[in-house]
CSV table of C-alpha atoms in Angstrom, one decimal:
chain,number,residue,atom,x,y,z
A,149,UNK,CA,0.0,0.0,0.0
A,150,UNK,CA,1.4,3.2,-0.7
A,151,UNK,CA,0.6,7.0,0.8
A,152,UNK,CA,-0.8,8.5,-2.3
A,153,UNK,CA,-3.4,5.3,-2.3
A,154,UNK,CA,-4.5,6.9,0.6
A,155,UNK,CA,-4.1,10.7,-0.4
A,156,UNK,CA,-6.9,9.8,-2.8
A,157,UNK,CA,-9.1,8.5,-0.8
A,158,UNK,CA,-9.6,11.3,1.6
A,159,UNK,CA,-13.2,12.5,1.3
A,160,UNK,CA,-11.9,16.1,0.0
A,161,UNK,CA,-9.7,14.8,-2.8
A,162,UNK,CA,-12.3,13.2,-4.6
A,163,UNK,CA,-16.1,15.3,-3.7
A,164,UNK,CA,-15.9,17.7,-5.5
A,165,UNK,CA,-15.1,15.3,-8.8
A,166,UNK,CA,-18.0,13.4,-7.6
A,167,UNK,CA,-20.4,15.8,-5.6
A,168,UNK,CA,-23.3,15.1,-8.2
A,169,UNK,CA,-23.6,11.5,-7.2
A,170,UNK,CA,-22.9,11.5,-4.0
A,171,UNK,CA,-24.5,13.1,-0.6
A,172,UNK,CA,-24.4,16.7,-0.3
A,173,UNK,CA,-21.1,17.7,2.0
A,174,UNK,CA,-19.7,20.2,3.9
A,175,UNK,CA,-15.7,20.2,4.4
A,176,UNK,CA,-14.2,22.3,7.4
A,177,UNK,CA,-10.5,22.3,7.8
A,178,UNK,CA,-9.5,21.3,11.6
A,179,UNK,CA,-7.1,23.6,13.5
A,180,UNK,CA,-4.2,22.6,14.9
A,181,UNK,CA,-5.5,23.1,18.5
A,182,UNK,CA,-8.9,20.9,17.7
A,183,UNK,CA,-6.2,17.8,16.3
A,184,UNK,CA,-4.3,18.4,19.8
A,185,UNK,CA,-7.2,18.1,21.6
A,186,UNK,CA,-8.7,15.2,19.6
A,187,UNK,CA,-5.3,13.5,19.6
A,188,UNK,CA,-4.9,13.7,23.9
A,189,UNK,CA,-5.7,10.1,25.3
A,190,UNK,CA,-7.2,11.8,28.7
A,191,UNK,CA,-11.0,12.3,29.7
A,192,UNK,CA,-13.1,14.0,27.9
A,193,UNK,CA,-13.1,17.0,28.8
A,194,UNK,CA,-16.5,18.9,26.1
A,195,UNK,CA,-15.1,22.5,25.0
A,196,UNK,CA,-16.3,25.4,26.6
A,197,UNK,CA,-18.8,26.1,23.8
A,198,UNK,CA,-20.7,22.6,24.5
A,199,UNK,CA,-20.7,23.8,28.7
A,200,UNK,CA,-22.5,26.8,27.5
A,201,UNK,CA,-25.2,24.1,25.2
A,202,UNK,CA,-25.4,22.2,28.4
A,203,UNK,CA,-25.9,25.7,30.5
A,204,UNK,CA,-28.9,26.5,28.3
A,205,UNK,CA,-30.4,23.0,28.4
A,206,UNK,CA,-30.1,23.1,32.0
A,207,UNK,CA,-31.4,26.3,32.6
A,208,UNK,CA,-34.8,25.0,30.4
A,209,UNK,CA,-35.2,21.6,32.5
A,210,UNK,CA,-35.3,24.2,35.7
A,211,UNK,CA,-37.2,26.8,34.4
A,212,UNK,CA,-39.7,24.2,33.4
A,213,UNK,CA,-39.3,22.4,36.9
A,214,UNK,CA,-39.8,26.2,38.8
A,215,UNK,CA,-42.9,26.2,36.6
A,216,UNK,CA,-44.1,22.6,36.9
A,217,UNK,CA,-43.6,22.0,40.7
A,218,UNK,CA,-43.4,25.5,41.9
A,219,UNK,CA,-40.1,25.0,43.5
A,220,UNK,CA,-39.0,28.3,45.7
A,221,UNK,CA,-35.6,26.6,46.5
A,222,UNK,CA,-33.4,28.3,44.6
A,223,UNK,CA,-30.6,26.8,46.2
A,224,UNK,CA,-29.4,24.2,43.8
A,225,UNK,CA,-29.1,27.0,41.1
A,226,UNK,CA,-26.0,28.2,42.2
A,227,UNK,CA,-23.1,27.4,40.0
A,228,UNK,CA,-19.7,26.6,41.1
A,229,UNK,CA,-17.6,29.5,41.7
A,230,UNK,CA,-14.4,27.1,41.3
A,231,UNK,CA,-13.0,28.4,37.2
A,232,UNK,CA,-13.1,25.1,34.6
A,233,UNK,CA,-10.4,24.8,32.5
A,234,UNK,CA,-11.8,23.5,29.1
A,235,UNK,CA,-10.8,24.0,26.2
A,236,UNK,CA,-11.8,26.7,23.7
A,237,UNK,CA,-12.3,26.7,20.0
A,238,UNK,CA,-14.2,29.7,19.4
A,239,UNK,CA,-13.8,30.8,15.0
A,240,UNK,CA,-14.1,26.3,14.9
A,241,UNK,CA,-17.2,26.1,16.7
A,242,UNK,CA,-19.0,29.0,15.3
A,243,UNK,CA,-17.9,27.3,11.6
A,244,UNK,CA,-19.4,24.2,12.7
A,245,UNK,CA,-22.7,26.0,14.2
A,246,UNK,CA,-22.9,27.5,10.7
A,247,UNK,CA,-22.5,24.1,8.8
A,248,UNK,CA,-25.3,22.4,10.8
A,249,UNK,CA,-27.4,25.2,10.0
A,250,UNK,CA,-27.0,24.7,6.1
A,251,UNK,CA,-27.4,20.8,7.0
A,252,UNK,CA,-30.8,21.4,8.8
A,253,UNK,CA,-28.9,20.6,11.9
A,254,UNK,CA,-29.0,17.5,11.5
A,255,UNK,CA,-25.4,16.1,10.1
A,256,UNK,CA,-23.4,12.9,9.3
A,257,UNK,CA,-20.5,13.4,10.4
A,258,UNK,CA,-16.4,11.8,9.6
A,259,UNK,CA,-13.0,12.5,8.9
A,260,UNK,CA,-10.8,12.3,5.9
A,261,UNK,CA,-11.8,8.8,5.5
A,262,UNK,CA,-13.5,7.3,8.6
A,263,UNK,CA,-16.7,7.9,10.4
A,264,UNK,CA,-17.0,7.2,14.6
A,265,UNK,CA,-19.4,5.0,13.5
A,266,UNK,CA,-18.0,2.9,16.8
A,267,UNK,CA,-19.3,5.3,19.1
A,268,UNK,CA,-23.1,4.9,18.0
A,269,UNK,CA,-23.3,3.2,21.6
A,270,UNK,CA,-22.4,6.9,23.3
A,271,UNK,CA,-25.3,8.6,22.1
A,272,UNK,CA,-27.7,5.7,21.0
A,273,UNK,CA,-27.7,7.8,17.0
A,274,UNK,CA,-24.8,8.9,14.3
A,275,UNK,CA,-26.7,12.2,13.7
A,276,UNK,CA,-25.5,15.2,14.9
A,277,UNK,CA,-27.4,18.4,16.0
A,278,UNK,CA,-25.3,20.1,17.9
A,279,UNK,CA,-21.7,21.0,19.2
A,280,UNK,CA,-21.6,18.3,22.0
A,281,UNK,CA,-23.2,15.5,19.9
A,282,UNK,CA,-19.7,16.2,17.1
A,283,UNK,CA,-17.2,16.5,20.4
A,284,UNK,CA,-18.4,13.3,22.2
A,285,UNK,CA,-18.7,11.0,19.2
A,286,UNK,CA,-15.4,12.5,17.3
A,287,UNK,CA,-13.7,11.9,21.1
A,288,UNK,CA,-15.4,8.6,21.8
A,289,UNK,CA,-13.9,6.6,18.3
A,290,UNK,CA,-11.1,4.5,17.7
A,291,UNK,CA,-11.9,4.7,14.1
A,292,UNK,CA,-10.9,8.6,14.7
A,293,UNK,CA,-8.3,8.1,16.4
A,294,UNK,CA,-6.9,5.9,13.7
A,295,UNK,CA,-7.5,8.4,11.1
A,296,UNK,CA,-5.5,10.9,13.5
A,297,UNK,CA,-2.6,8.6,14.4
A,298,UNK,CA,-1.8,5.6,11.7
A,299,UNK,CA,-3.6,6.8,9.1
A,300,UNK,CA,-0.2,6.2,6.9
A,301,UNK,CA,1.3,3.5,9.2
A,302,UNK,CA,1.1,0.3,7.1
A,303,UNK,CA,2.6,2.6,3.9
A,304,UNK,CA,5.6,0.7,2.5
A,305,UNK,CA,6.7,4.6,1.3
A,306,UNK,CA,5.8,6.4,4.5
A,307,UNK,CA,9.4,7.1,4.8
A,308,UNK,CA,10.1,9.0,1.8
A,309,UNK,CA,6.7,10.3,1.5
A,310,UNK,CA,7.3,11.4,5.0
A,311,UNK,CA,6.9,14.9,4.3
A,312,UNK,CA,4.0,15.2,2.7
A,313,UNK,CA,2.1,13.1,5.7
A,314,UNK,CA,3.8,15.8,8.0
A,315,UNK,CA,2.0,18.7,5.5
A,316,UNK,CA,-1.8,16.5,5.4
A,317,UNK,CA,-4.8,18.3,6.6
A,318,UNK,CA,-7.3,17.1,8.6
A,319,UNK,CA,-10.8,17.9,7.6
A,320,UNK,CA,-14.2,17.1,9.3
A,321,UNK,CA,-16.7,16.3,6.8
A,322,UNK,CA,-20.4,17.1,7.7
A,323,UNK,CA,-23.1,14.7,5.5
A,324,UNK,CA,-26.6,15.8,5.0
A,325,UNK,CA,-28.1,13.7,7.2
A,326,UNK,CA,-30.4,10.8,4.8
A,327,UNK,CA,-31.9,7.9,6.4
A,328,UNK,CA,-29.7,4.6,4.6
A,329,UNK,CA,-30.8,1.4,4.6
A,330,UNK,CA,-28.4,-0.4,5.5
A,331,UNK,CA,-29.7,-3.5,3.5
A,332,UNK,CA,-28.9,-1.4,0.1
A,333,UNK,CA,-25.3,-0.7,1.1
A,334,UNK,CA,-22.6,-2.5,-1.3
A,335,UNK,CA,-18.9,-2.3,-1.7
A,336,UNK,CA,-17.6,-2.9,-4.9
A,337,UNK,CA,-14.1,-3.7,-5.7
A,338,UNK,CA,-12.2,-2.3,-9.1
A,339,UNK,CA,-8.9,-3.9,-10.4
A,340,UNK,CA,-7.2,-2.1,-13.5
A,341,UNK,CA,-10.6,-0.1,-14.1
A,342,UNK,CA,-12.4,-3.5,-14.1
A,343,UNK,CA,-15.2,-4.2,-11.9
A,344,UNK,CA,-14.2,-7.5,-10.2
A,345,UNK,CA,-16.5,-7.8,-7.8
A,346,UNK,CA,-19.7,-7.2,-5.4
A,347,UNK,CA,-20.4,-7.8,-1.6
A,348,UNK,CA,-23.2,-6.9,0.7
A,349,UNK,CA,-21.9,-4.1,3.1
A,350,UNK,CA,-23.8,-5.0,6.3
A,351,UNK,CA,-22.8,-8.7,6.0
A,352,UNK,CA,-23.6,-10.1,8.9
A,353,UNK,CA,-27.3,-9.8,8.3
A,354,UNK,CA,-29.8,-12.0,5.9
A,355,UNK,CA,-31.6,-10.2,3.9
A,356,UNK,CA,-34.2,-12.0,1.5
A,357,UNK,CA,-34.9,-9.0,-0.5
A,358,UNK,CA,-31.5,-8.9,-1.4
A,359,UNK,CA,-31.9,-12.9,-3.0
A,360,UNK,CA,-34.3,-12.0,-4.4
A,361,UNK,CA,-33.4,-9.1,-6.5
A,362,UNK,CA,-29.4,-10.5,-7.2
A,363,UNK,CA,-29.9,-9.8,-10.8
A,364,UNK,CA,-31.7,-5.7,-11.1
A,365,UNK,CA,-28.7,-4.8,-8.0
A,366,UNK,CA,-26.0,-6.4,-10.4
A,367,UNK,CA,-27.5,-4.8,-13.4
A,368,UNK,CA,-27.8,-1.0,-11.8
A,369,UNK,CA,-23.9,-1.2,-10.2
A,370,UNK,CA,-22.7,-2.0,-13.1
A,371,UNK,CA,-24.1,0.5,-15.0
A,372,UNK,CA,-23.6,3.2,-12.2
A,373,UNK,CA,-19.9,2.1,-12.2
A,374,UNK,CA,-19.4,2.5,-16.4
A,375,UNK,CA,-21.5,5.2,-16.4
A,376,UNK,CA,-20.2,7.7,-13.2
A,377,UNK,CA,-17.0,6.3,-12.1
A,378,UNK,CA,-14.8,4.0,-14.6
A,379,UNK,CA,-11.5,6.2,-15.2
A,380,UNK,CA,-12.5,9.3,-13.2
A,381,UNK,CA,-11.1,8.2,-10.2
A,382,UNK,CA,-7.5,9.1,-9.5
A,383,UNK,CA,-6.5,5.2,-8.9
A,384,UNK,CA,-7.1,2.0,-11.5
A,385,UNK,CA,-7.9,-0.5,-8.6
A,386,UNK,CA,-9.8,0.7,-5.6
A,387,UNK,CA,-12.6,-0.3,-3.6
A,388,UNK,CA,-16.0,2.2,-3.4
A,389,UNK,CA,-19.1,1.8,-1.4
A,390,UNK,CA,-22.8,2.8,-3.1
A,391,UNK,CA,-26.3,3.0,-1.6
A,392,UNK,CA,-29.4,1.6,-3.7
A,393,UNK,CA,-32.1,3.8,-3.5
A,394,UNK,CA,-35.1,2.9,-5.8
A,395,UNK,CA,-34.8,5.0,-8.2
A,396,UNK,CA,-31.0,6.4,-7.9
A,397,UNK,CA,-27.4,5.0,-6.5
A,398,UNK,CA,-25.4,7.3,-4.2
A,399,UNK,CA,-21.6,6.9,-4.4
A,400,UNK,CA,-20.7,6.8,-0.6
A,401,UNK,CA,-17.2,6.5,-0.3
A,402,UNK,CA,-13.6,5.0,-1.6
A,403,UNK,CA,-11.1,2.7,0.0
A,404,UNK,CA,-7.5,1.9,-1.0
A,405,UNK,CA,-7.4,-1.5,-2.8
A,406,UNK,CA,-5.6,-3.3,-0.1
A,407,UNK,CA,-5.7,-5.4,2.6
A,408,UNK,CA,-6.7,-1.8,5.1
A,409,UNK,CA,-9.9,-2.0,3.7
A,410,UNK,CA,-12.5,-4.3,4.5
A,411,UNK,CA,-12.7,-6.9,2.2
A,412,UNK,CA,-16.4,-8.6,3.5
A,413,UNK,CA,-18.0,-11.3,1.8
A,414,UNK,CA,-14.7,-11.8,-0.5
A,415,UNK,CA,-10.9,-12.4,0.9
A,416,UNK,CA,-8.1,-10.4,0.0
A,417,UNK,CA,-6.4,-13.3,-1.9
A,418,UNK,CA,-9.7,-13.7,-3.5
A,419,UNK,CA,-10.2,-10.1,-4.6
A,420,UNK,CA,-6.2,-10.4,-6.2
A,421,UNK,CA,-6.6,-13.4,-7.7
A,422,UNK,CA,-6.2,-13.3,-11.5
A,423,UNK,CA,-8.8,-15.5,-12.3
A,424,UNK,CA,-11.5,-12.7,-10.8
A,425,UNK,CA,-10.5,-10.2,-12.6
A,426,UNK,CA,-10.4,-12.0,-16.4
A,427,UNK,CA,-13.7,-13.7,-15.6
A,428,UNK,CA,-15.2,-10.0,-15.3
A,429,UNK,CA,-13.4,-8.6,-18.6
A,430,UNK,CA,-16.5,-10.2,-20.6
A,431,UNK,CA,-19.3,-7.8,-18.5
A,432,UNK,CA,-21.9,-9.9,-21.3
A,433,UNK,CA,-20.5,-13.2,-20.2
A,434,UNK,CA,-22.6,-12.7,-16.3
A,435,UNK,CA,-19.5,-13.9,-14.5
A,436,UNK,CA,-19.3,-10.6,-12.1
A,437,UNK,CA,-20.0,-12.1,-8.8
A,438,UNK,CA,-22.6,-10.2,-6.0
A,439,UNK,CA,-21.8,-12.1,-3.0
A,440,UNK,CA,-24.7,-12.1,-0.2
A,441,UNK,CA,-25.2,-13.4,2.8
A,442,UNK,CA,-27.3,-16.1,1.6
A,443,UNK,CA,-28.9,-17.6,4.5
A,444,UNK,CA,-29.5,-16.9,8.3
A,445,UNK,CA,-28.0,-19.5,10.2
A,446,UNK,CA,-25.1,-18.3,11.9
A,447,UNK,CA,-25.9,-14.7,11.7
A,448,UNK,CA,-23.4,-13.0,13.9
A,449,UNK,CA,-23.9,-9.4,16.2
A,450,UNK,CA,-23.0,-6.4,14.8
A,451,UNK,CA,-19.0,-5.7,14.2
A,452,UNK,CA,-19.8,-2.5,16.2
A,453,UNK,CA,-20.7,-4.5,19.0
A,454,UNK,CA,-17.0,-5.1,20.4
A,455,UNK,CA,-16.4,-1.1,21.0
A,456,UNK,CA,-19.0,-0.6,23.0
A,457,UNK,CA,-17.9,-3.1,25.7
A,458,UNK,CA,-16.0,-1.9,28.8
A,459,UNK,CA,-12.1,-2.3,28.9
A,460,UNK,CA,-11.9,-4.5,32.0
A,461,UNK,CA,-15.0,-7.0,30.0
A,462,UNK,CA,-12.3,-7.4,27.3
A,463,UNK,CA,-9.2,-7.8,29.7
A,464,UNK,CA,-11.1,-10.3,31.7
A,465,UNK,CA,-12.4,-11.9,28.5
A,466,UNK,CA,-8.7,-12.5,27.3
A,467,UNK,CA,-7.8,-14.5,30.9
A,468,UNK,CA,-10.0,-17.6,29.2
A,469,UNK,CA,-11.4,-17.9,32.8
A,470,UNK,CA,-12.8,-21.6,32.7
A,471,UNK,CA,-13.6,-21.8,36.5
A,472,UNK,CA,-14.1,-18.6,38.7
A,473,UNK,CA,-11.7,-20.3,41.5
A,474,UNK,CA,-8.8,-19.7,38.8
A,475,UNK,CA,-9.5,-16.0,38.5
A,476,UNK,CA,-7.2,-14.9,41.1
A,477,UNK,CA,-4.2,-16.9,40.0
A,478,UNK,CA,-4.9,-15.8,36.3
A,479,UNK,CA,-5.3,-12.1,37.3
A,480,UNK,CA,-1.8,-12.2,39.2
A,481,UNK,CA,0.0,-13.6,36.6
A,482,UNK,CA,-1.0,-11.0,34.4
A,483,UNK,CA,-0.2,-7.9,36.6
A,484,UNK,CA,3.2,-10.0,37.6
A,485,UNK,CA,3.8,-10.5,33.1
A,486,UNK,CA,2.6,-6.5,32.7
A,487,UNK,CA,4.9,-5.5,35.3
A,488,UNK,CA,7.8,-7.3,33.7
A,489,UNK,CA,7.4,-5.9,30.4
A,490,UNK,CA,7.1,-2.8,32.0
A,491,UNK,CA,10.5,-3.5,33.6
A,492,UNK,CA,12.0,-4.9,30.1
């Protein structure tokens, strides 16, 4: 995998080549001092901008409670005198107030290529309406915090290419917020301007509709991907992800043709072989392959599932506890084998 792979898959490299297919965007640089702050490991700590959201919140819920219950107890009004320290973005937040406003204030939101799609579990929704709701969930993702911190990592170049990673800026992308279903969602893989092949996106759901309609989704990607996106992308072999509406496709998104991107229904040394891609030269010879999830035995949760599990449930899941009188044993060997490598 190399950097520029990438560089052209970052959201603001390719919309505006592409802004008539896909879902209406807005693109707002990130400071320096908002990448600091989304970088630090340490509790999150909302900017002062989302204290004053909460402020005004909180004074409704009491002005409504004064009202309501007639309560002459002003007491627990009082604020405390002690000065917060959080953090302030002023000229970033009132950019973002003004991009939720031209997105009905309801927004999708991501980076250069990810989406804290992870943290759905924080705030039980991927919309976002406000200030706090784009803080909590941009704070709350290790998807993020990929994007911020080994984006380039597994580039065989990175090296050389090492100052134009150092020169990169980050942008936050704000989607119009659309209702998807997530049943319509494919990725589509391209080798050498060739489509080679088809998977379901939410694979680890059945979905008879999809069975049932195999041929009409085959038919409408391929001509989406001949018609809006064969040699306009920057690449020849990458991987893009579309949404079937019923009368139109959306173009969601591209992915680096490489093992960093998720390969579903197909395996990497599937997607490379050379058989795949001569079988779907021919597009008249039907040999394209959609792959489904074609029945629903064995469905399994939701990928997302995993991140929204406490630390110490995965710590204690990794101890392959067998009988609960071994737990102490087990969780002293591995503070004794953390403190020796700390030692090391």
């Amino acid at each position: 995998m190399k950097v520029e792979q990438i560089l052209n898959c970052s959201f603001d490299k390719w919309y505006d080549l592409f802004e008539n297919i896909t879902i209406k965007s807005e693109i707002v640089p990130i400071p320096q001092n908002v990448l600091d702050y989304l970088r630090s490991g340490s509790t999150i700590i909302l900017p002062k901008s989302c204290q004053n959201e909460m402020d005004e919140e909180c004074k409704f819920r009491k002005d409504e409670r004064r009202r309501n219950y007639d309560d002459s107890d002003d007491s627990w009004d009082e604020k405390d005198e002690e000065e917060k320290n959080y953090p302030e973005f002023n000229e970033f937040d009132e950019i973002l107030r003004e991009k939720l406003k031209i997105l009905s204030n309801k927004a999708f939101i991501k980076l250069n290529w990810s989406s804290p799609k992870d943290a759905f579990w924080v705030l039980n929704k991927l919309w976002c309406s406000s200030l706090s709701d784009i803080y909590i969930l941009l704070k709350s993702s290790d998807f993020i915090c990929h994007d911020l911190n080994e984006a380039f990592s597994e580039c065989e170049d990175k090296e050389e290419m090492k100052e134009k990673i150092n020169s990169f800026e980050y942008k936050l992308i704000m989607r119009e917020w659309i209702n998807i279903n997530p049943s319509m969602e494919f990725r589509c893989f391209v080798n050498k301007n060739v489509l080679i092949g088809i998977s379901q996106r939410d694979c680890r759901s059945f979905y008879q509709i999809l069975l049932d309609g195999r041929e009409e989704i085959l038919s409408r990607i391929e001509q989406f991907f001949l018609e809006k996106i064969r040699g306009k992308f920057f690449d020849e072999s990458f991987a893009f992800d579309v949404c079937l509406g019923k009368k139109a496709i959306k173009l969601l998104d591209f992915n680096p043709f490489c093992s960093k991107t998720d390969s579903l229904l197909f395996s990497w040394g599937e997607i490379k072989d050379p058989n795949l891609y001569l079988n779907a030269i021919d597009y008249k010879s039907n040999k394209l392959e959609l792959r489904l999830v074609e029945t629903n035995i064995g469905v399994q949760a939701s990928t997302y599932s995993f991140y929204s599990q406490p630390k110490e449930a995965l710590d204690f899941h990794e101890l392959n506890l067998n009988n609960l009188r071994d737990l102490p044993s087990l969780v002293q060997n591995k503070i004794e084998n953390e403190d020796e490598e700390e030692l090391e």
